[in-house]
mmCIF file as gemmi writes it, N, C-alpha and C atoms, coordinates in Angstrom:
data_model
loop_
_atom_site.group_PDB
_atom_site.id
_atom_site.type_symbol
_atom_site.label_atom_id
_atom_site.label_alt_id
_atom_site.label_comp_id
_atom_site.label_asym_id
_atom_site.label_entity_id
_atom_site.label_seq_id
_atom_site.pdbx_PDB_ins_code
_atom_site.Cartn_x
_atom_site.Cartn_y
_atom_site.Cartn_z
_atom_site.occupancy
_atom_site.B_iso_or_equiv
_atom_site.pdbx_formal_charge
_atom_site.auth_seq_id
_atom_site.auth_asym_id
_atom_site.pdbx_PDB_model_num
ATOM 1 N N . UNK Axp A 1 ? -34.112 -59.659 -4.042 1 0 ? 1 A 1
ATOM 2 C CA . UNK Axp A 1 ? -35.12 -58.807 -3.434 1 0 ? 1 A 1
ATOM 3 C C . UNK Axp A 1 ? -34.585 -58.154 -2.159 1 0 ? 1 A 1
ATOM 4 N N . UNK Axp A 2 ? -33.724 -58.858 -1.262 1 0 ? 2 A 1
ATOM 5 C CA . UNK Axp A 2 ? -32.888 -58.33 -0.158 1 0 ? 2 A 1
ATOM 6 C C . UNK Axp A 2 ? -32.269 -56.779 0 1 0 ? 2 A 1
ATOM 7 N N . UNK Axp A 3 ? -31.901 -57.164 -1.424 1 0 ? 3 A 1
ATOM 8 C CA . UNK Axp A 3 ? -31.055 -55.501 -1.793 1 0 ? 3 A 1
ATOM 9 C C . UNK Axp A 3 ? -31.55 -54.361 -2.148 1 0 ? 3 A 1
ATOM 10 N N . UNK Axp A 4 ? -32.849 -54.418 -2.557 1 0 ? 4 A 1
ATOM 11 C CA . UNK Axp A 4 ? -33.529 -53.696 -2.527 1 0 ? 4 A 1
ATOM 12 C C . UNK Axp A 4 ? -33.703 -52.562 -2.092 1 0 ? 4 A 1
ATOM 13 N N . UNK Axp A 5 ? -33.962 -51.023 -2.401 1 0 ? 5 A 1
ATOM 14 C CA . UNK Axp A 5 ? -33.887 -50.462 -3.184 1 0 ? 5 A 1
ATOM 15 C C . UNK Axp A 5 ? -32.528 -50.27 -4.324 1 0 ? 5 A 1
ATOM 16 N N . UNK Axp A 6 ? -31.582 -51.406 -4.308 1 0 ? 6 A 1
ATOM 17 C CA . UNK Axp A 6 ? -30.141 -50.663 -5.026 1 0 ? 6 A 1
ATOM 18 C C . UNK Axp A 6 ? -30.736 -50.938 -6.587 1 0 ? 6 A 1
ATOM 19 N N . UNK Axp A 7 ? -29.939 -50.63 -7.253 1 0 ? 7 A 1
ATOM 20 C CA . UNK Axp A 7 ? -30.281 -50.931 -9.007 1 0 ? 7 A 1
ATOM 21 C C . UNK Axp A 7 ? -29.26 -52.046 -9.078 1 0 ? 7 A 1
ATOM 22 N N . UNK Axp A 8 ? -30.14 -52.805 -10.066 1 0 ? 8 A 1
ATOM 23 C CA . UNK Axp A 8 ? -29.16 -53.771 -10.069 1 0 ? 8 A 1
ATOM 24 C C . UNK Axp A 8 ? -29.369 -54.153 -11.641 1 0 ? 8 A 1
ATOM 25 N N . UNK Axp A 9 ? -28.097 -54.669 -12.288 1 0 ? 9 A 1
ATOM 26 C CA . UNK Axp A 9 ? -27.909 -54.936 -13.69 1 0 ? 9 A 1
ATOM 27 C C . UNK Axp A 9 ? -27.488 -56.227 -13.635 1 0 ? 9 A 1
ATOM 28 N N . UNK Axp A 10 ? -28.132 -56.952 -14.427 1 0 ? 10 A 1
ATOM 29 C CA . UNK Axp A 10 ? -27.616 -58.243 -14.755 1 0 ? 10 A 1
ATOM 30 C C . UNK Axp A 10 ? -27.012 -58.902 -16.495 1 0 ? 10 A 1
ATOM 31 N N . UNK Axp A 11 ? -25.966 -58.817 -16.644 1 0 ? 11 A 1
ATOM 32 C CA . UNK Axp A 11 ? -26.255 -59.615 -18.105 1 0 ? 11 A 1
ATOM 33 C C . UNK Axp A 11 ? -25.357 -61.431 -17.92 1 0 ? 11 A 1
ATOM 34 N N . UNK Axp A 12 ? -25.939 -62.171 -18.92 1 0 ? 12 A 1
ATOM 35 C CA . UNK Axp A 12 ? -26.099 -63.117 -19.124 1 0 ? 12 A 1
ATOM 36 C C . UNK Axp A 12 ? -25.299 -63.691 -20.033 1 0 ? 12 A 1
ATOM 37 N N . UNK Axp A 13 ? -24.778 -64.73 -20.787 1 0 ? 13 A 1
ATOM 38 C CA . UNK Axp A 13 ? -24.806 -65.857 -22.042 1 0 ? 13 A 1
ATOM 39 C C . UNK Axp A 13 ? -26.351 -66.42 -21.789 1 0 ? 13 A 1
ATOM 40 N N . UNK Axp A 14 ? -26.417 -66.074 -23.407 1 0 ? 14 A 1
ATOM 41 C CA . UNK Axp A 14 ? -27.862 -66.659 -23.644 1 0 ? 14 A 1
ATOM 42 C C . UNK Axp A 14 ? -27.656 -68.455 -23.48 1 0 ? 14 A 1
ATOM 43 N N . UNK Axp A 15 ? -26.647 -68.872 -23.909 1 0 ? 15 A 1
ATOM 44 C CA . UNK Axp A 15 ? -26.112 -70.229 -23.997 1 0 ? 15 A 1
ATOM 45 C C . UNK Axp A 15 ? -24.822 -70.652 -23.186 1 0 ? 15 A 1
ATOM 46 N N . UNK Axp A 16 ? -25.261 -69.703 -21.996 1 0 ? 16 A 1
ATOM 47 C CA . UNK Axp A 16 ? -24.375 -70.533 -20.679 1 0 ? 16 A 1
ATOM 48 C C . UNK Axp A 16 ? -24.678 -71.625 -20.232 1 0 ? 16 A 1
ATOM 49 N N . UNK Axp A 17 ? -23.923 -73.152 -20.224 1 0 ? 17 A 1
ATOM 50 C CA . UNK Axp A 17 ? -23.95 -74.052 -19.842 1 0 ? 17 A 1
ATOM 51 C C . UNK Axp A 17 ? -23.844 -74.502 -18.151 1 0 ? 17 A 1
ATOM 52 N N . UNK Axp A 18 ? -22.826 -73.317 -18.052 1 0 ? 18 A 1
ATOM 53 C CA . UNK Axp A 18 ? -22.51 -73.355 -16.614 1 0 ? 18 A 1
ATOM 54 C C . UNK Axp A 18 ? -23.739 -73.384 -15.452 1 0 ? 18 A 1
ATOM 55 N N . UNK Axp A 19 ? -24.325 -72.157 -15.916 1 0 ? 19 A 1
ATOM 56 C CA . UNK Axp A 19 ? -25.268 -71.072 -15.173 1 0 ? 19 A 1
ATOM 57 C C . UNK Axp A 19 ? -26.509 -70.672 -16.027 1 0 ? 19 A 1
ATOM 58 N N . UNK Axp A 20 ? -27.596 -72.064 -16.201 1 0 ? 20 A 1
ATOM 59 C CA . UNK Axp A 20 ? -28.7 -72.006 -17.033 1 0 ? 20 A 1
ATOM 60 C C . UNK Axp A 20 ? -29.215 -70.401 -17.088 1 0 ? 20 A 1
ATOM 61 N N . UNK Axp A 21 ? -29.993 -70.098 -18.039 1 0 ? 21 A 1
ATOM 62 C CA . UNK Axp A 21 ? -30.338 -68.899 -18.41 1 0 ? 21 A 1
ATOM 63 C C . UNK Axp A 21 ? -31.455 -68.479 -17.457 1 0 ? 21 A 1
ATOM 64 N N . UNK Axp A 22 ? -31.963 -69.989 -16.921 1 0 ? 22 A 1
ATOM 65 C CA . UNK Axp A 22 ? -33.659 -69.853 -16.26 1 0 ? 22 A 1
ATOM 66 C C . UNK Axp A 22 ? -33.324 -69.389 -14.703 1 0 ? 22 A 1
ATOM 67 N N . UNK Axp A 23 ? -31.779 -69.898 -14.652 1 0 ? 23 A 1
ATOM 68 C CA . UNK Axp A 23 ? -31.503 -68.856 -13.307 1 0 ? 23 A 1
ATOM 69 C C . UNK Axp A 23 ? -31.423 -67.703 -13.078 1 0 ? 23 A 1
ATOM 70 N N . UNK Axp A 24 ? -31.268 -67.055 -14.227 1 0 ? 24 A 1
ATOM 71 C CA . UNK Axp A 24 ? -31.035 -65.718 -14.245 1 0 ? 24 A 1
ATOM 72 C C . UNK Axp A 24 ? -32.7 -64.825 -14.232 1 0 ? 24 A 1
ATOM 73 N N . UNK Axp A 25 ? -33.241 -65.947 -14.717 1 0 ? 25 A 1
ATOM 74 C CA . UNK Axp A 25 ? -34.808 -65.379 -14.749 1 0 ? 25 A 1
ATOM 75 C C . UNK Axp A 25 ? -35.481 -65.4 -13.476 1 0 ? 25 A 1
ATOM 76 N N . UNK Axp A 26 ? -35.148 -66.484 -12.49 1 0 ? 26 A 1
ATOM 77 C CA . UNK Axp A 26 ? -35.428 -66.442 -11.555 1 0 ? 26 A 1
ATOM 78 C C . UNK Axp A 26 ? -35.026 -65.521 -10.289 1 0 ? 26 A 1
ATOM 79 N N . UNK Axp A 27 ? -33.807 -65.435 -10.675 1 0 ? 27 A 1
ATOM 80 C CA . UNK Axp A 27 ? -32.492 -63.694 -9.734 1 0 ? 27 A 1
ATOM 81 C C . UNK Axp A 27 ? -33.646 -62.096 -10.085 1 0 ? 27 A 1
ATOM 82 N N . UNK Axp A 28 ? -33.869 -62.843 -11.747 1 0 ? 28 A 1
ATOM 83 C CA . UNK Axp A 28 ? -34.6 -60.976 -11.997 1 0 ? 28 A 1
ATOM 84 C C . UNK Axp A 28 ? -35.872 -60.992 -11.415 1 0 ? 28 A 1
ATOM 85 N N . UNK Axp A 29 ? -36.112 -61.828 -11.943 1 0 ? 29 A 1
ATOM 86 C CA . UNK Axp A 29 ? -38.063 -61.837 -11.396 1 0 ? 29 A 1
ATOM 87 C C . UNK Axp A 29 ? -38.125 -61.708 -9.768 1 0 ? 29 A 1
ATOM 88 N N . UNK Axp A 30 ? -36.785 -61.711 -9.004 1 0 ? 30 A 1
ATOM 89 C CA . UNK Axp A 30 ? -37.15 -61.423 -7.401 1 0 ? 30 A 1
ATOM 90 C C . UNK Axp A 30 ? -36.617 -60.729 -7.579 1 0 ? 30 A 1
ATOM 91 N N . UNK Axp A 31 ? -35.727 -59.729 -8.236 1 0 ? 31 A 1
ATOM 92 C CA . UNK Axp A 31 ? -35.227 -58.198 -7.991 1 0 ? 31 A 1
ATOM 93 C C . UNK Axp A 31 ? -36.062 -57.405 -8.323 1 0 ? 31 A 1
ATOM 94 N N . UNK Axp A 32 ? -36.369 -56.174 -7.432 1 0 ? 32 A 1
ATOM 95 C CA . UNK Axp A 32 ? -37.221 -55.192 -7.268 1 0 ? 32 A 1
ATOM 96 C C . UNK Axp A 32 ? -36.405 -53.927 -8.095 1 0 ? 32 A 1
ATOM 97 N N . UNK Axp A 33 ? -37.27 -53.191 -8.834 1 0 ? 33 A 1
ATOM 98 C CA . UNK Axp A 33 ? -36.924 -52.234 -9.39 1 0 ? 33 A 1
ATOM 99 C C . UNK Axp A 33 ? -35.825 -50.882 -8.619 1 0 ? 33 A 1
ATOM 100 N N . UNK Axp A 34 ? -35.194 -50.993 -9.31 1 0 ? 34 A 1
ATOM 101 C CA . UNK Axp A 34 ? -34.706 -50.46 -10.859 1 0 ? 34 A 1
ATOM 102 C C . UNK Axp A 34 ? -33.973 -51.346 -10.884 1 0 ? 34 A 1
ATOM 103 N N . UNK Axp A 35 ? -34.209 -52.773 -12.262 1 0 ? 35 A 1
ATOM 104 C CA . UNK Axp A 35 ? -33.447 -53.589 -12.601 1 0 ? 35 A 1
ATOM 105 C C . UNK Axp A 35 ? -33.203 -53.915 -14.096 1 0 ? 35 A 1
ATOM 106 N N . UNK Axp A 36 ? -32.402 -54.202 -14.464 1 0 ? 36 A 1
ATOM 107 C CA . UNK Axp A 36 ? -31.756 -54.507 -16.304 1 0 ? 36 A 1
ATOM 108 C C . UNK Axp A 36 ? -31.284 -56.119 -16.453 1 0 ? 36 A 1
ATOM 109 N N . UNK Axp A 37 ? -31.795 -57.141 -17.432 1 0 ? 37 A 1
ATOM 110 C CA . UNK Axp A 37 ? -31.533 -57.885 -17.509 1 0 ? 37 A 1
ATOM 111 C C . UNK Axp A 37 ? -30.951 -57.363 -19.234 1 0 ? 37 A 1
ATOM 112 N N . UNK Axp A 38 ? -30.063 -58.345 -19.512 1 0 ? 38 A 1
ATOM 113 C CA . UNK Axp A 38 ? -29.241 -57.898 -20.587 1 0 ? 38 A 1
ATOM 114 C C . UNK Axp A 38 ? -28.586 -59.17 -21.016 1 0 ? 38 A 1
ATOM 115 N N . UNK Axp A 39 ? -29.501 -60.307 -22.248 1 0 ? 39 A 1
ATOM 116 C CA . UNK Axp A 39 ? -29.176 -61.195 -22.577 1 0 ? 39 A 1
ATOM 117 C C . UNK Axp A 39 ? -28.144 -61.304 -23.604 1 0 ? 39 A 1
ATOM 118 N N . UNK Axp A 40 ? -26.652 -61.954 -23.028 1 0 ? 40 A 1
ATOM 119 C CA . UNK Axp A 40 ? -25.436 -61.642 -24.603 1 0 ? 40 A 1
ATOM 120 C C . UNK Axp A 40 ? -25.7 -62.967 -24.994 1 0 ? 40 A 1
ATOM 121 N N . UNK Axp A 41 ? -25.031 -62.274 -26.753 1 0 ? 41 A 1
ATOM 122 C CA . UNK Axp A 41 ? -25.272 -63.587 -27.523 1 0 ? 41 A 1
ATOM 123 C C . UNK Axp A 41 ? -24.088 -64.364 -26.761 1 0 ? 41 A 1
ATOM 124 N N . UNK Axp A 42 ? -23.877 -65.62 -26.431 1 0 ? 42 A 1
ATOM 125 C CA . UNK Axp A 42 ? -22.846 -66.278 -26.086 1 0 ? 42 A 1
ATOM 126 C C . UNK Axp A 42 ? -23.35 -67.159 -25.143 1 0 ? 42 A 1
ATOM 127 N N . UNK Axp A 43 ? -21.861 -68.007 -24.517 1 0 ? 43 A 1
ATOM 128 C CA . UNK Axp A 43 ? -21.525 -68.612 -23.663 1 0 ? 43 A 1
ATOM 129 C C . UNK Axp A 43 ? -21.336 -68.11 -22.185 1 0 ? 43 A 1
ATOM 130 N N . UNK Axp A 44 ? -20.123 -68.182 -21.555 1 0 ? 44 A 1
ATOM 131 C CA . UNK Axp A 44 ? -20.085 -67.847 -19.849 1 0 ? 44 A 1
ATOM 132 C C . UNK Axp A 44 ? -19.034 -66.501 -20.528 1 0 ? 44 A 1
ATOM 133 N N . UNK Axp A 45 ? -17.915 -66.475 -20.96 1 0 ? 45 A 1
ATOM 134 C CA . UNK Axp A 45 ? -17.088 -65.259 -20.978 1 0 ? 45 A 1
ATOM 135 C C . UNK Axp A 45 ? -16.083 -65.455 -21.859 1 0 ? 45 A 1
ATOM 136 N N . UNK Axp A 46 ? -16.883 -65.667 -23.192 1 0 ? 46 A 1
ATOM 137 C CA . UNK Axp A 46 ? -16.523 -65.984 -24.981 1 0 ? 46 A 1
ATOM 138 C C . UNK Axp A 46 ? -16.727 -64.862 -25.524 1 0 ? 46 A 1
ATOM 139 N N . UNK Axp A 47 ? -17.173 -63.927 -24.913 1 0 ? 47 A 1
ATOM 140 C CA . UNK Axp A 47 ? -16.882 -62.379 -25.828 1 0 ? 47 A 1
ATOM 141 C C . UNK Axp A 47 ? -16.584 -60.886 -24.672 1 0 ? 47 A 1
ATOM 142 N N . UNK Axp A 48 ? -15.391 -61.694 -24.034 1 0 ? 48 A 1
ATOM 143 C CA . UNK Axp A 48 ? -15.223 -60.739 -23.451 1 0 ? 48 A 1
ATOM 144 C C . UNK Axp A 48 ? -13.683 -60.542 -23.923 1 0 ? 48 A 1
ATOM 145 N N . UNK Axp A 49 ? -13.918 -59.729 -24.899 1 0 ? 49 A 1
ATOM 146 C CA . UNK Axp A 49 ? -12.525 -59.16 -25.933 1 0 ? 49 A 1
ATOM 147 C C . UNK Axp A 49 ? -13.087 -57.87 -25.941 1 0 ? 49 A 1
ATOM 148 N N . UNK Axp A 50 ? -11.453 -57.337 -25.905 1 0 ? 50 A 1
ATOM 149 C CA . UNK Axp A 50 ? -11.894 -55.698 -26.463 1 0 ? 50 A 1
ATOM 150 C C . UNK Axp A 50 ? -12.66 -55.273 -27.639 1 0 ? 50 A 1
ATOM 151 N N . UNK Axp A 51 ? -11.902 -56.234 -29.064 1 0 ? 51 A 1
ATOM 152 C CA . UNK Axp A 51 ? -12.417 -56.191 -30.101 1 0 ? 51 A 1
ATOM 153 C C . UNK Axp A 51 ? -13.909 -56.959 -30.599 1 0 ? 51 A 1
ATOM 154 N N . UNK Axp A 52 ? -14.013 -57.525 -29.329 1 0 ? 52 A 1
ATOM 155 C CA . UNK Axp A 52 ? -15.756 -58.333 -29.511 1 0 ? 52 A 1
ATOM 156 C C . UNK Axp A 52 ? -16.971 -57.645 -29.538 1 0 ? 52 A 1
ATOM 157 N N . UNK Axp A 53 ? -17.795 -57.403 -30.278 1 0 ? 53 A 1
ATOM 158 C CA . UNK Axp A 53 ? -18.782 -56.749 -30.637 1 0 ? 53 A 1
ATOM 159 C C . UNK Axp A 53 ? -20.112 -56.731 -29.624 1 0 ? 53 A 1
ATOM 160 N N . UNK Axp A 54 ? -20.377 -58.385 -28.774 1 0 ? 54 A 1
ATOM 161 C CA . UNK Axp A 54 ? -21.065 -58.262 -27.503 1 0 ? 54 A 1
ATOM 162 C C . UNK Axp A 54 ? -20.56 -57.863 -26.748 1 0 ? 54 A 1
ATOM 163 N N . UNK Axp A 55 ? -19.14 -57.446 -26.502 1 0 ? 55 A 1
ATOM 164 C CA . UNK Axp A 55 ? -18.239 -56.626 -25.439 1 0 ? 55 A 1
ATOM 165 C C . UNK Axp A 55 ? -18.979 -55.246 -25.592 1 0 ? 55 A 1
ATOM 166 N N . UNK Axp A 56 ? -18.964 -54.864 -26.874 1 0 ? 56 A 1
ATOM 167 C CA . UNK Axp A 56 ? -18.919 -53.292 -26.68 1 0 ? 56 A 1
ATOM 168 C C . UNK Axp A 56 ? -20.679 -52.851 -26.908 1 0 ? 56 A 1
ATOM 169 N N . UNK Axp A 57 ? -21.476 -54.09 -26.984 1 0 ? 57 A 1
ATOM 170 C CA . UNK Axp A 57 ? -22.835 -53.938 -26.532 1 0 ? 57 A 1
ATOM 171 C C . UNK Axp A 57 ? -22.975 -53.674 -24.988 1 0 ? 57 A 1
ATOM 172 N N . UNK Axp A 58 ? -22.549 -54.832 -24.563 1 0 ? 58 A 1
ATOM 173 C CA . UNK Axp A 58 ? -22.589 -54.611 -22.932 1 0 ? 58 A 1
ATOM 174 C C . UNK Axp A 58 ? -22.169 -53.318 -22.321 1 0 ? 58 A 1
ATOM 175 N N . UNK Axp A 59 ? -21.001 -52.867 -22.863 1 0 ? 59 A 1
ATOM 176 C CA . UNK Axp A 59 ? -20.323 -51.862 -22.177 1 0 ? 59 A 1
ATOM 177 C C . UNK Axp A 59 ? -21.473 -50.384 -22.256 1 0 ? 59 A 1
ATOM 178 N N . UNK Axp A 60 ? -22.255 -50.864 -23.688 1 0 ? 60 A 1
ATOM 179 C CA . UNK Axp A 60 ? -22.71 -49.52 -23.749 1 0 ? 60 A 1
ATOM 180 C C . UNK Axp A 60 ? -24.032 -49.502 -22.945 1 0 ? 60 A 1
ATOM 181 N N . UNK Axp A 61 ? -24.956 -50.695 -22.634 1 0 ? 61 A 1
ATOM 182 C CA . UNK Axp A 61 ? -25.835 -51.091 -21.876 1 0 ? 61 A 1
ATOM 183 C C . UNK Axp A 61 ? -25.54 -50.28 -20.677 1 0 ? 61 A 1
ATOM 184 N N . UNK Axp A 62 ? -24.121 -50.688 -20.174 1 0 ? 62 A 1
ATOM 185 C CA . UNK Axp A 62 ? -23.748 -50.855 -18.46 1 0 ? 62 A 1
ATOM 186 C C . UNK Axp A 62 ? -23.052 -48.784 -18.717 1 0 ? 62 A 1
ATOM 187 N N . UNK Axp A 63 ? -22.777 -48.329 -19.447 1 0 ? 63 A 1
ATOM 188 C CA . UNK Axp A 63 ? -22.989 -47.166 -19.853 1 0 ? 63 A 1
ATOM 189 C C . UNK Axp A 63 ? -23.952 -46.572 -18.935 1 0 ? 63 A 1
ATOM 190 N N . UNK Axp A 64 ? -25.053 -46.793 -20.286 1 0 ? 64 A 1
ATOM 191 C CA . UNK Axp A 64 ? -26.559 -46.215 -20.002 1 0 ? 64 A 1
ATOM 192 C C . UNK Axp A 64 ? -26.788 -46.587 -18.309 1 0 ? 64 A 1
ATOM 193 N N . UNK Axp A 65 ? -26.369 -47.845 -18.46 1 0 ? 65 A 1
ATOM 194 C CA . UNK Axp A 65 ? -27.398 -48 -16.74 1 0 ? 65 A 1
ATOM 195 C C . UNK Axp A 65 ? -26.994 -46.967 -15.88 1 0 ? 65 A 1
ATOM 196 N N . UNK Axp A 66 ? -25.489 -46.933 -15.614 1 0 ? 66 A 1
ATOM 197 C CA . UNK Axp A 66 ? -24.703 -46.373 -14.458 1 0 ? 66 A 1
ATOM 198 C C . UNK Axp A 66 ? -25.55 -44.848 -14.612 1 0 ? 66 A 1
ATOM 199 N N . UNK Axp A 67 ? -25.436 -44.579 -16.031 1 0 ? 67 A 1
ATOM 200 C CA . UNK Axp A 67 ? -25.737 -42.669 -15.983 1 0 ? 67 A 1
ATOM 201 C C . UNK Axp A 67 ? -27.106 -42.835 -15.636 1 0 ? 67 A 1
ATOM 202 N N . UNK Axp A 68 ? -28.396 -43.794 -15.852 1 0 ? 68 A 1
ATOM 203 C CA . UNK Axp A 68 ? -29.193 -43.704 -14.859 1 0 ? 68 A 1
ATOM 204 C C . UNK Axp A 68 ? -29.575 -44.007 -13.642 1 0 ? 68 A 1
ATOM 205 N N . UNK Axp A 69 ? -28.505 -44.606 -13.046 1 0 ? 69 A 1
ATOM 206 C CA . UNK Axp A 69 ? -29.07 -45.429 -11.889 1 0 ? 69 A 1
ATOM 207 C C . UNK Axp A 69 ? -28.384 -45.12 -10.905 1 0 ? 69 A 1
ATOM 208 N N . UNK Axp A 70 ? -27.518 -44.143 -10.896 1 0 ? 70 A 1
ATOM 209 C CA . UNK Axp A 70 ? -26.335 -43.396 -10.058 1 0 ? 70 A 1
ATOM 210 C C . UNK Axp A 70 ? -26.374 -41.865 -10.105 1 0 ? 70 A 1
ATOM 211 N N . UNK Axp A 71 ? -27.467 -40.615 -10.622 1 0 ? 71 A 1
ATOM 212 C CA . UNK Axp A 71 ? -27.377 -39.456 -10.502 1 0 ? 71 A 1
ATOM 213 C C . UNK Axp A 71 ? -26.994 -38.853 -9.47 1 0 ? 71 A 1
């Protein structure tokens, strides 16, 4: 909420062990708009391959965000 007004994007492992998921719910639910939560199928950083298919979800997510959240 501190940072506020910036945009802020978050994505996740739905099944991060490290860094429960409910933390991440708790980071969004105090970030003030314009914010993106963006749950990957996975772990902490198990599909971060070029050829990984939640790679090139994310990328296109964090795509979209930047071209809106940076005009």
């Amino acid at each position: 909420a501190n940072i506020s007004p910036r945009p802020i994007f978050i994505a996740h492992g739905k099944y991060n062990v490290l860094h429960p998921v409910e933390e991440v719910y708790s980071v969004f639910g105090k970030a003030k708009q314009p914010k993106h939560l963006f749950l990957l199928e996975g772990k902490h950083n198990d599909f971060m391959f070029d050829g990984h298919q939640v790679f090139h979800e994310l990328i296109k997510k964090l795509d979209i965000f930047f071209k809106e959240s940076l005009r």
